[in-house]
Short mmCIF file of C-alpha atoms in Angstrom, two decimals:
data_model
loop_
_atom_site.label_atom_id
_atom_site.label_comp_id
_atom_site.label_asym_id
_atom_site.label_seq_id
_atom_site.Cartn_x
_atom_site.Cartn_y
_atom_site.Cartn_z
CA MET V 19 13.32 -26.61 -17.89
CA GLY V 20 10.47 -25.52 -16.00
CA ASN V 21 8.58 -22.02 -16.41
CA TYR V 22 9.08 -19.00 -14.08
CA SER V 23 6.33 -16.78 -13.34
CA THR V 24 7.20 -12.96 -12.68
CA ASN V 25 6.80 -13.41 -9.07
CA GLU V 26 9.62 -15.96 -9.20
CA PHE V 27 11.84 -13.52 -11.10
CA ARG V 28 14.97 -13.05 -8.86
CA SER V 29 18.33 -11.37 -9.71
CA GLY V 30 20.52 -14.38 -11.32
CA LEU V 31 17.63 -16.34 -12.59
CA LYS V 32 18.31 -17.68 -16.26
CA VAL V 33 15.45 -17.69 -18.63
CA MET V 34 14.84 -17.73 -22.35
CA LEU V 35 13.58 -14.41 -23.89
CA ASP V 36 12.94 -14.45 -27.83
CA GLY V 37 15.08 -17.51 -28.04
CA ASP V 38 17.98 -16.45 -26.30
CA PRO V 39 19.17 -17.29 -22.80
CA CYS V 40 18.97 -14.26 -20.36
CA SER V 41 19.92 -13.54 -16.86
CA ILE V 42 17.55 -11.63 -14.55
CA LEU V 43 19.40 -8.38 -13.34
CA ASP V 44 16.37 -6.82 -11.64
CA ASN V 45 12.50 -7.02 -11.27
CA GLU V 46 10.37 -4.17 -10.19
CA PHE V 47 6.78 -4.94 -9.12
CA VAL V 48 4.61 -2.10 -10.45
CA LYS V 49 0.86 -1.71 -9.64
CA PRO V 50 -1.41 1.48 -10.05
CA GLY V 51 -3.96 1.42 -6.95
CA LYS V 52 -6.97 0.60 -9.11
CA GLY V 53 -4.88 -1.06 -12.14
CA GLN V 54 -3.47 -4.09 -13.49
CA ALA V 55 -0.10 -5.23 -11.96
CA PHE V 56 2.85 -5.62 -14.08
CA ASN V 57 6.61 -6.06 -13.66
CA ARG V 58 9.54 -4.08 -15.20
CA VAL V 59 12.37 -6.46 -15.66
CA LYS V 60 15.95 -5.85 -16.60
CA LEU V 61 17.79 -8.60 -18.14
CA ARG V 62 21.30 -9.40 -19.83
CA ASN V 63 21.27 -11.38 -22.98
CA LEU V 64 23.86 -13.96 -22.27
CA LYS V 65 24.69 -14.09 -25.92
CA THR V 66 25.36 -10.59 -26.72
CA GLY V 67 26.12 -9.39 -23.20
CA ARG V 68 23.45 -6.58 -23.92
CA VAL V 69 21.13 -5.33 -21.16
CA LEU V 70 17.37 -4.92 -21.86
CA GLU V 71 14.36 -3.83 -20.21
CA LYS V 72 11.00 -5.23 -20.68
CA THR V 73 7.69 -4.99 -19.20
CA PHE V 74 5.48 -8.18 -18.40
CA LYS V 75 2.08 -8.27 -16.98
CA SER V 76 2.18 -9.98 -13.47
CA GLY V 77 1.62 -13.59 -13.79
CA GLU V 78 3.31 -13.86 -17.06
CA SER V 79 6.12 -16.55 -17.31
CA LEU V 80 9.19 -17.38 -19.07
CA GLU V 81 10.78 -20.76 -19.84
CA GLY V 82 13.89 -21.45 -17.78
CA ALA V 83 17.09 -21.39 -19.68
CA ASP V 84 19.58 -24.36 -19.43
CA VAL V 85 22.36 -22.29 -18.27
CA LEU V 86 25.08 -23.42 -15.89
CA ASP V 87 28.11 -21.54 -14.76
CA MET V 88 31.12 -24.24 -13.97
CA ASP V 89 35.03 -23.75 -13.25
CA MET V 90 37.04 -25.39 -15.77
CA GLN V 91 40.60 -25.78 -16.60
CA TYR V 92 41.81 -24.37 -19.92
CA LEU V 93 43.70 -26.72 -21.85
CA TYR V 94 44.78 -25.41 -25.41
CA GLU V 95 43.36 -23.98 -28.56
CA ASP V 96 44.03 -25.38 -31.96
CA GLY V 97 43.12 -22.32 -33.98
CA ASP V 98 39.54 -23.12 -34.64
CA PHE V 99 38.26 -23.94 -31.06
CA TRP V 100 39.55 -23.38 -27.59
CA TYR V 101 39.35 -26.26 -24.98
CA PHE V 102 38.39 -26.70 -21.39
CA MET V 103 38.09 -29.49 -19.11
CA GLU V 104 35.80 -30.22 -16.15
CA PRO V 105 38.03 -30.72 -13.17
CA ASP V 106 35.92 -33.58 -11.60
CA THR V 107 35.01 -35.70 -14.65
CA PHE V 108 37.68 -34.60 -16.96
CA GLU V 109 34.98 -34.10 -19.54
CA GLN V 110 36.23 -31.71 -22.30
CA HIS V 111 34.44 -28.66 -23.84
CA GLN V 112 35.40 -26.98 -27.09
CA ALA V 113 34.29 -23.27 -27.24
CA THR V 114 33.88 -21.06 -30.45
CA GLU V 115 35.95 -17.90 -30.83
CA THR V 116 32.56 -16.17 -30.39
CA ALA V 117 32.05 -17.86 -27.00
CA VAL V 118 35.61 -17.22 -25.88
CA GLY V 119 35.54 -13.55 -26.93
CA ASP V 120 37.86 -11.12 -25.35
CA ALA V 121 38.69 -13.94 -22.60
CA LYS V 122 41.01 -15.17 -25.30
CA LEU V 123 43.52 -12.55 -24.34
CA TRP V 124 43.88 -13.82 -20.92
CA LEU V 125 43.90 -17.42 -21.42
CA LYS V 126 47.17 -19.48 -20.10
CA GLU V 127 47.08 -23.04 -20.13
CA GLN V 128 46.07 -24.82 -16.89
CA ASP V 129 44.17 -21.55 -15.57
CA THR V 130 40.89 -22.06 -13.95
CA CYS V 131 38.19 -19.95 -15.87
CA MET V 132 34.44 -19.96 -15.33
CA VAL V 133 32.72 -21.33 -18.55
CA THR V 134 28.95 -20.59 -18.90
CA LEU V 135 27.13 -23.65 -20.44
CA TYR V 136 24.37 -23.15 -22.48
CA ASN V 137 22.47 -26.48 -23.48
CA GLY V 138 25.72 -28.34 -22.55
CA SER V 139 27.86 -25.96 -24.95
CA PRO V 140 30.12 -23.02 -23.78
CA LEU V 141 28.26 -19.95 -24.38
CA SER V 142 30.98 -17.53 -22.83
CA VAL V 143 34.01 -17.73 -20.87
CA THR V 144 35.00 -15.57 -17.93
CA PRO V 145 38.80 -15.55 -17.33
CA PRO V 146 40.18 -15.58 -13.55
CA ILE V 147 40.15 -12.02 -12.30
CA HIS V 148 44.04 -11.96 -11.96
CA VAL V 149 46.33 -13.88 -14.49
CA GLU V 150 50.07 -14.16 -14.41
CA LEU V 151 51.46 -13.59 -18.04
CA GLU V 152 54.87 -13.19 -19.62
CA ILE V 153 55.90 -10.17 -21.63
CA ALA V 154 56.46 -11.06 -25.32
CA GLU V 155 57.48 -7.96 -26.54
CA THR V 156 58.46 -4.47 -25.36
CA ASP V 157 60.81 -1.51 -25.79
CA PRO V 158 63.90 -2.46 -23.82
CA GLY V 159 63.92 -1.81 -20.13
CA LEU V 160 65.43 1.20 -18.44
CA ARG V 161 67.15 -0.15 -15.46
CA GLY V 162 66.87 2.16 -12.43
CA ASP V 163 64.17 4.14 -13.59
CA THR V 164 61.65 2.82 -11.04
CA ALA V 165 60.61 6.20 -9.45
CA GLN V 166 59.67 7.82 -12.57
CA GLY V 167 56.38 6.41 -12.85
CA GLY V 168 56.38 6.35 -16.74
CA SER V 169 54.97 3.54 -18.85
CA LYS V 170 55.17 1.65 -22.05
CA PRO V 171 52.99 -0.73 -23.99
CA ALA V 172 53.88 -4.44 -23.60
CA ARG V 173 52.43 -7.16 -25.62
CA LEU V 174 51.93 -10.44 -23.61
CA VAL V 175 52.28 -13.98 -24.79
CA THR V 176 48.51 -14.21 -25.13
CA GLY V 177 48.34 -11.17 -27.32
CA ALA V 178 47.01 -8.67 -25.18
CA THR V 179 48.72 -5.33 -24.77
CA VAL V 180 48.99 -3.76 -21.22
CA LYS V 181 50.76 -0.50 -19.96
CA VAL V 182 53.48 -1.55 -17.89
CA PRO V 183 56.59 0.48 -15.98
CA LEU V 184 59.65 1.38 -18.06
CA PHE V 185 62.01 -1.00 -16.09
CA LEU V 186 60.14 -4.36 -17.26
CA ASP V 187 61.79 -6.27 -20.10
CA GLN V 188 60.75 -9.09 -22.48
CA GLY V 189 60.55 -12.34 -20.53
CA ASP V 190 59.27 -10.99 -17.23
CA VAL V 191 56.26 -12.28 -15.89
CA ILE V 192 53.57 -9.76 -14.63
CA LYS V 193 50.21 -9.95 -12.78
CA VAL V 194 47.21 -8.31 -14.56
CA ASP V 195 43.76 -7.66 -13.53
CA THR V 196 41.63 -8.92 -16.26
CA ARG V 197 38.45 -6.73 -15.73
CA THR V 198 40.42 -3.48 -16.42
CA ALA V 199 43.55 -4.82 -18.33
CA GLU V 200 45.62 -3.08 -15.82
CA TYR V 201 49.20 -4.16 -14.78
CA GLN V 202 49.12 -5.21 -10.95
CA GLY V 203 52.81 -5.83 -10.47
CA ARG V 204 55.65 -8.39 -11.09
CA ALA V 205 54.93 -11.86 -10.44
CA LYS V 206 56.40 -13.41 -7.37
CA ASP V 207 58.34 -16.51 -8.01
CA MET C 17 12.08 6.31 11.34
CA LEU C 18 9.93 4.96 14.04
CA GLN C 19 9.83 8.66 15.72
CA MET C 20 9.00 10.29 12.09
CA ARG C 21 6.33 7.65 11.55
CA ALA C 22 4.77 8.53 15.08
CA ASP C 23 5.23 12.10 14.32
CA LEU C 24 3.30 11.82 10.82
CA LEU C 25 0.43 9.98 12.53
CA ALA C 26 0.27 12.61 15.20
CA PHE C 27 0.27 15.45 12.68
CA LEU C 28 -2.50 13.66 10.76
CA ARG C 29 -4.80 13.02 13.66
CA THR C 30 -4.11 16.46 14.92
CA TYR C 31 -5.07 18.03 11.57
CA PHE C 32 -8.44 16.17 11.49
CA ALA C 33 -9.23 17.20 15.07
CA GLU C 34 -8.77 20.52 14.09
CA GLN C 35 -10.80 20.42 11.13
CA SER C 36 -13.83 18.51 13.20
CA VAL C 37 -13.52 15.38 11.23
CA MET C 38 -14.19 12.59 13.43
CA GLU C 39 -12.01 9.48 13.44
CA VAL C 40 -13.50 5.97 13.13
CA ASP C 41 -12.03 2.40 13.28
CA PRO C 42 -14.14 0.14 11.11
CA PRO C 43 -13.50 -3.54 10.93
CA LEU C 44 -10.59 -5.28 9.48
CA LEU C 45 -12.10 -8.61 9.09
CA ALA C 46 -15.40 -8.88 7.26
CA THR C 47 -17.71 -11.52 5.35
CA THR C 48 -17.43 -9.56 2.13
CA SER C 49 -14.77 -7.28 0.42
CA VAL C 50 -14.34 -5.39 -2.84
CA THR C 51 -15.32 -6.73 -6.29
CA ASP C 52 -12.66 -4.69 -8.03
CA ILE C 53 -11.02 -6.64 -10.77
CA ASN C 54 -7.32 -5.37 -9.86
CA ILE C 55 -7.60 -5.77 -6.07
CA GLU C 56 -7.46 -8.96 -4.63
CA SER C 57 -8.29 -9.70 -0.83
CA ILE C 58 -6.67 -11.84 1.60
CA SER C 59 -8.93 -14.62 2.97
CA ALA C 60 -9.31 -15.80 6.51
CA GLN C 61 -11.27 -17.97 8.80
CA ALA C 62 -13.32 -16.80 11.42
CA MET C 63 -16.18 -17.81 13.67
CA GLY C 64 -16.56 -20.94 11.19
CA GLN C 65 -16.84 -18.68 8.23
CA SER C 66 -14.55 -17.85 5.44
CA CYS C 67 -14.02 -13.89 5.46
CA PHE C 68 -11.61 -11.35 3.96
CA LEU C 69 -9.22 -8.87 5.54
CA GLN C 70 -10.41 -5.26 4.23
CA THR C 71 -8.49 -3.90 1.29
CA SER C 72 -9.79 -0.38 2.36
CA PRO C 73 -12.23 0.89 4.91
CA GLU C 74 -14.46 2.38 1.96
CA PHE C 75 -17.31 0.10 2.33
CA PHE C 76 -17.76 0.40 6.20
CA MET C 77 -17.20 4.21 6.06
CA LYS C 78 -19.80 4.52 3.28
CA ARG C 79 -22.04 2.58 5.38
CA LEU C 80 -21.36 5.21 8.51
CA LEU C 81 -21.97 8.03 6.03
CA ALA C 82 -25.31 6.57 5.00
CA SER C 83 -26.37 6.56 8.73
CA GLY C 84 -25.42 10.06 9.08
CA ALA C 85 -21.99 9.91 10.69
CA GLY C 86 -21.03 13.28 8.93
CA ASP C 87 -17.02 14.01 7.91
CA ILE C 88 -15.09 11.15 8.96
CA TYR C 89 -11.65 9.79 8.69
CA CYS C 90 -9.85 6.31 9.20
CA LEU C 91 -6.22 5.90 9.87
CA GLY C 92 -5.14 2.34 9.98
CA LYS C 93 -4.06 -0.91 8.41
CA VAL C 94 -5.17 -2.30 5.16
CA PHE C 95 -4.52 -5.76 3.15
CA ARG C 96 -3.87 -6.36 -0.25
CA GLU C 97 -2.89 -10.18 -1.59
CA ALA C 98 0.06 -10.24 -4.03
CA GLU C 99 1.25 -6.81 -3.65
CA GLN C 100 4.87 -6.63 -2.80
CA GLY C 101 7.86 -4.68 -4.22
CA SER C 102 9.79 -1.52 -3.41
CA ARG C 103 6.36 0.49 -3.21
CA HIS C 104 4.07 -2.16 -1.88
CA ASN C 105 3.65 -4.22 0.97
CA PRO C 106 0.86 -6.77 1.59
CA GLU C 107 -0.15 -4.83 4.89
CA PHE C 108 0.05 -0.98 4.71
CA THR C 109 -1.25 1.99 6.50
CA LEU C 110 -4.08 3.97 4.47
CA LEU C 111 -5.63 7.26 5.48
CA GLU C 112 -9.22 7.73 4.06
CA TRP C 113 -11.45 10.30 4.56
CA TYR C 114 -14.99 11.79 3.56
CA ARG C 115 -16.12 15.32 3.12
CA LEU C 116 -19.91 15.92 2.83
CA ASP C 117 -21.12 18.30 0.33
CA TRP C 118 -17.73 18.71 -0.99
CA ASP C 119 -16.70 18.19 -4.75
CA GLU C 120 -13.66 16.60 -5.93
CA PHE C 121 -11.88 19.92 -6.16
CA GLN C 122 -12.39 20.97 -2.76
CA LEU C 123 -11.07 17.77 -1.51
CA ILE C 124 -8.01 17.85 -3.75
CA SER C 125 -7.08 21.34 -2.22
CA GLU C 126 -7.45 19.33 1.22
CA VAL C 127 -5.11 16.74 0.01
CA GLU C 128 -2.58 19.58 -1.03
CA ASN C 129 -2.90 21.42 2.18
CA LEU C 130 -2.38 18.11 4.34
CA VAL C 131 0.77 17.05 2.18
CA ILE C 132 2.31 20.73 2.27
CA GLY C 133 1.46 20.57 6.19
CA ALA C 134 3.28 17.34 6.62
CA TYR C 135 6.24 18.37 4.82
CA GLN C 136 6.43 21.83 6.95
CA SER C 137 5.69 19.98 10.21
CA ILE C 138 8.24 17.02 9.68
CA GLN C 139 10.97 18.41 7.51
CA ASN C 140 10.33 22.14 7.36
CA ILE C 141 10.10 22.45 3.80
CA GLN C 142 7.89 23.84 1.24
CA ILE C 143 6.82 21.53 -1.65
CA PRO C 144 5.46 22.73 -4.98
CA VAL C 145 1.85 21.27 -5.97
CA SER C 146 0.07 21.64 -9.39
CA ARG C 147 -2.87 19.97 -11.04
CA ILE C 148 -3.36 18.64 -14.45
CA ASN C 149 -6.26 17.21 -16.58
CA TYR C 150 -5.85 13.55 -17.19
CA GLY C 151 -6.62 13.93 -20.87
CA ASP C 152 -4.39 17.02 -21.61
CA CYS C 153 -1.32 15.51 -20.01
CA PHE C 154 -2.10 12.22 -21.73
CA GLU C 155 -2.45 13.86 -25.18
CA GLN C 156 0.58 15.96 -24.77
CA ILE C 157 3.02 13.29 -24.28
CA LEU C 158 1.28 10.39 -26.42
CA GLY C 159 -0.40 12.69 -29.03
CA ILE C 160 -3.82 10.86 -28.71
CA ASP C 161 -7.03 11.80 -26.72
CA PRO C 162 -7.48 8.98 -24.35
CA HIS C 163 -11.24 9.60 -23.87
CA ARG C 164 -11.86 9.59 -27.62
CA ALA C 165 -9.40 7.09 -29.16
CA LYS C 166 -10.63 3.98 -30.47
CA LEU C 167 -9.62 0.88 -28.34
CA SER C 168 -7.96 -0.52 -31.21
CA ALA C 169 -5.64 2.73 -31.47
CA LEU C 170 -4.69 2.40 -27.88
CA GLN C 171 -3.72 -1.24 -28.36
CA SER C 172 -1.66 -0.36 -31.45
CA LEU C 173 0.20 2.56 -29.51
CA ALA C 174 0.96 0.08 -26.61
CA GLU C 175 2.44 -2.22 -29.17
CA GLU C 176 4.33 0.24 -30.98
CA LYS C 177 5.83 1.54 -27.61
CA GLY C 178 7.25 -1.79 -27.03
CA TYR C 179 4.25 -3.52 -25.06
CA PRO C 180 3.05 -6.38 -27.33
CA GLN C 181 1.29 -8.34 -24.82
CA TRP C 182 -0.95 -5.40 -24.43
CA GLY C 183 -2.22 -5.62 -28.11
CA SER C 184 -5.42 -7.33 -27.20
CA GLU C 185 -6.14 -5.63 -23.73
CA THR C 186 -8.98 -3.99 -22.44
CA ARG C 187 -9.35 -0.31 -22.54
CA ALA C 188 -8.50 0.48 -19.03
CA ASN C 189 -5.58 -1.80 -18.98
CA CYS C 190 -4.13 -0.03 -22.11
CA LEU C 191 -4.74 3.16 -20.52
CA ASP C 192 -3.05 2.38 -17.28
CA LEU C 193 0.05 0.82 -19.03
CA LEU C 194 0.42 3.94 -21.34
CA PHE C 195 -0.06 6.43 -18.36
CA THR C 196 1.90 4.59 -15.70
CA GLU C 197 5.07 3.75 -18.01
CA LEU C 198 4.88 6.97 -20.44
CA VAL C 199 3.01 9.69 -18.63
CA GLU C 200 3.78 9.36 -15.03
CA PRO C 201 7.73 9.75 -15.43
CA HIS C 202 7.12 13.24 -16.84
CA LEU C 203 4.87 14.59 -14.03
CA SER C 204 6.49 17.48 -12.08
CA LYS C 205 8.21 17.09 -8.75
CA GLY C 206 6.19 17.89 -5.67
CA LEU C 207 2.68 16.96 -5.53
CA VAL C 208 0.75 16.76 -8.79
CA THR C 209 -2.90 15.86 -8.76
CA VAL C 210 -4.30 14.42 -11.90
CA TYR C 211 -8.17 14.93 -12.35
CA ASP C 212 -10.83 13.94 -14.86
CA TYR C 213 -9.80 9.95 -15.30
CA PRO C 214 -11.20 8.27 -17.99
CA ALA C 215 -14.75 6.80 -17.60
CA CYS C 216 -13.84 3.46 -17.86
CA GLN C 217 -11.59 3.77 -14.93
CA ALA C 218 -14.54 5.41 -12.78
CA ALA C 219 -14.40 2.88 -10.00
CA LEU C 220 -16.96 4.52 -7.48
CA ALA C 221 -16.68 7.80 -9.03
CA GLN C 222 -19.28 9.88 -10.69
CA THR C 223 -19.09 10.32 -14.37
CA TYR C 224 -19.91 13.62 -16.28
CA GLU C 225 -19.31 15.41 -19.87
CA ASP C 226 -16.55 17.62 -19.73
CA ALA C 227 -16.36 20.99 -21.39
CA LYS C 228 -15.17 19.09 -24.78
CA GLY C 229 -18.20 16.77 -24.46
CA ARG C 230 -16.26 13.73 -23.54
CA LEU C 231 -17.64 11.35 -20.68
CA VAL C 232 -14.93 11.32 -18.04
CA SER C 233 -15.24 10.46 -14.32
CA ARG C 234 -15.01 12.69 -11.37
CA ARG C 235 -11.82 10.96 -10.14
CA PHE C 236 -8.50 11.85 -9.32
CA GLU C 237 -4.92 10.89 -8.33
CA SER C 238 -2.13 12.66 -6.54
CA PHE C 239 1.41 11.81 -7.29
CA LEU C 240 4.11 13.04 -4.94
CA ASN C 241 7.45 13.07 -6.77
CA GLY C 242 6.10 11.00 -9.52
CA ILE C 243 4.86 8.16 -7.05
CA GLU C 244 1.20 7.28 -6.76
CA LEU C 245 -0.07 8.74 -3.32
CA ALA C 246 -3.90 9.05 -3.33
CA ASN C 247 -6.68 8.36 -5.07
CA GLY C 248 -10.04 10.21 -4.72
CA TYR C 249 -13.71 10.59 -5.99
CA PHE C 250 -16.70 12.67 -6.26
CA GLU C 251 -18.36 9.76 -4.87
CA LEU C 252 -21.26 7.97 -6.82
CA THR C 253 -24.32 8.05 -4.71
CA ASP C 254 -26.55 6.21 -7.31
CA ALA C 255 -27.21 2.76 -5.79
CA GLU C 256 -28.48 1.52 -9.22
CA GLN C 257 -25.25 2.50 -10.89
CA GLN C 258 -23.18 1.17 -8.09
CA LEU C 259 -24.80 -2.20 -8.38
CA GLN C 260 -24.17 -2.15 -12.02
CA ARG C 261 -20.54 -1.33 -11.85
CA PHE C 262 -20.25 -4.30 -9.17
CA GLN C 263 -22.12 -6.62 -11.63
CA GLN C 264 -19.59 -5.92 -14.26
CA ASP C 265 -16.57 -6.53 -11.87
CA ILE C 266 -18.00 -9.72 -11.06
CA GLU C 267 -18.59 -10.79 -14.87
CA GLN C 268 -15.02 -9.56 -15.59
CA ARG C 269 -13.72 -11.69 -12.81
CA GLN C 270 -15.35 -14.86 -14.14
CA GLN C 271 -14.11 -14.02 -17.54
CA THR C 272 -10.64 -13.70 -16.40
CA ASN C 273 -10.57 -16.47 -14.18
CA ARG C 274 -10.07 -14.36 -10.89
CA PRO C 275 -11.29 -15.37 -7.53
CA ALA C 276 -15.21 -14.97 -7.17
CA MET C 277 -16.33 -12.09 -4.89
CA SER C 278 -19.92 -11.32 -3.97
CA ILE C 279 -21.81 -7.92 -3.66
CA ASP C 280 -21.62 -6.53 -0.25
CA ALA C 281 -25.31 -6.51 0.53
CA LYS C 282 -25.03 -4.20 3.34
CA LEU C 283 -23.26 -1.66 1.59
CA ASP C 284 -26.02 -1.95 -1.17
CA GLN C 285 -28.64 -1.58 1.37
CA ALA C 286 -27.05 1.50 2.86
CA MET C 287 -26.49 3.08 -0.37
CA GLN C 288 -30.33 2.48 -1.05
CA GLN C 289 -31.22 4.31 2.01
CA GLY C 290 -29.02 7.16 0.68
CA LEU C 291 -25.43 8.00 0.75
CA PRO C 292 -25.21 11.87 1.33
CA SER C 293 -23.31 13.84 -1.36
CA CYS C 294 -19.57 13.59 -0.77
CA SER C 295 -15.97 13.29 -1.61
CA GLY C 296 -13.72 11.07 -0.41
CA VAL C 297 -10.06 10.01 -0.74
CA ALA C 298 -7.46 7.26 0.39
CA LEU C 299 -3.80 8.22 0.86
CA GLY C 300 -1.00 5.76 1.46
CA VAL C 301 0.70 6.84 4.58
CA ASP C 302 3.84 4.77 4.10
CA ARG C 303 4.29 6.08 0.53
CA LEU C 304 4.20 9.71 2.03
CA LEU C 305 6.68 8.52 4.66
CA MET C 306 8.98 7.26 2.21
CA GLN C 307 8.80 10.54 0.35
CA LEU C 308 9.25 12.44 3.52
CA SER C 309 12.43 10.52 4.41
CA ASP C 310 13.94 10.16 0.77
CA ALA C 311 13.39 6.22 1.21
CA GLN C 312 13.98 4.26 -1.96
CA SER C 313 11.92 1.23 -0.69
CA ILE C 314 8.84 0.77 1.58
CA ASN C 315 10.90 -1.60 3.62
CA GLU C 316 12.68 1.28 4.88
CA VAL C 317 9.72 3.00 6.46
CA LEU C 318 8.27 -0.28 8.09
CA ALA C 319 9.69 -1.55 11.41
CA PHE C 320 8.34 -5.06 9.99
CA PRO C 321 8.09 -5.44 6.39
CA TRP C 322 6.54 -8.56 5.05
CA ASP C 323 10.05 -10.31 4.63
CA ARG C 324 10.27 -10.17 8.33
CA CYS C 325 6.92 -10.73 9.63
#
């Protein structure tokens, strides 16, 4: 990995900061008329997800981070690790629970997820925006009560809990937006 | 936006015509340029010589002043290398003017009147203006006297505030960082002029001992809604001192591996003949236009920002 100077800092560039891989969100050039130039940089720590602001002297540089986003198929989990496969090479990667994080609530076998690799190992997993999952448990459905607009909690097979309309039952498959954990509708089959 | 720019340029020219300040249009291309440590000139080739696009009309205007031109202003383009961002473009429009026998406070009044006038003429609104002493606002916010504090105290303060790379910086650089990052955000809305800058940031301003016995420079900066707009001096007229400051710049350039610049001998000659007592100021016209139009980026007020040139 090469080094990147402040004038090469662009949104999306992955760099190393204090030993952690970070993604640059914003880079503002600041220069008092008669003073030294510097850059106010906003970065997201890819390990913790935390956003931080840091000021660099113009011309300072950071080492590039070996970070790569790749679409992979989710295979299965064995209690310790979650397994993903590169669709082209069939190469498999095992992700720790930390790396999978909240994504585990939405992972359905064979769905395609975005896996962020850092030095070749999964650093984080982003589930598909929309997933279709089966309801594992919910209060019995109230048929015909579709117009009321009431809702009830439903636990999905992956463990996530989503608010769903009253008429849905255990075994129904629903579509969910993983960014907001909101019910989108019944899956069409 | 084109119309607003045209209106602003017309307003500025009318203002100076009414004040009997003469417009001059000095060269943009010259064989020498500034030695200032933090301003880089753009090089060019002309007539078989290497030369520079001017970063401000200051040196030519001072040569005119020394030859008896009287009150003059210049409204035109200047160039600065490696300056690009939401408030910077490598080529920009600068208004610079000089008033004979005025001190910096008389000139500050004129900057205030000019900016108030521009707002009235273009937006028909009144903006508040105020003045504040550099040392006072620095000390109020950071609890340390910027003129008397030891360099090591300024360096530790920078480190403490989250800027470890400034732990071994020069006095001027530490002050600039602390002021820009921590004091500027607290400046009031409207036009705020900060005066009595630290002596180490005098550039080409005179220095004097203030009421508290501290050596300060007769330099001011005006900020419009927190954005640096203008920089002015009660001008240094002592050719000897000016030469010394240029020499210091050149040495500092060498120590920090910056491009070498030579002293403008023709300016020096003019200074030795005698620069009349005067105050001068340079004002960023694009920045004023940004504020007048509520633009977030300088690109919004330029018909052709650098990325599209």
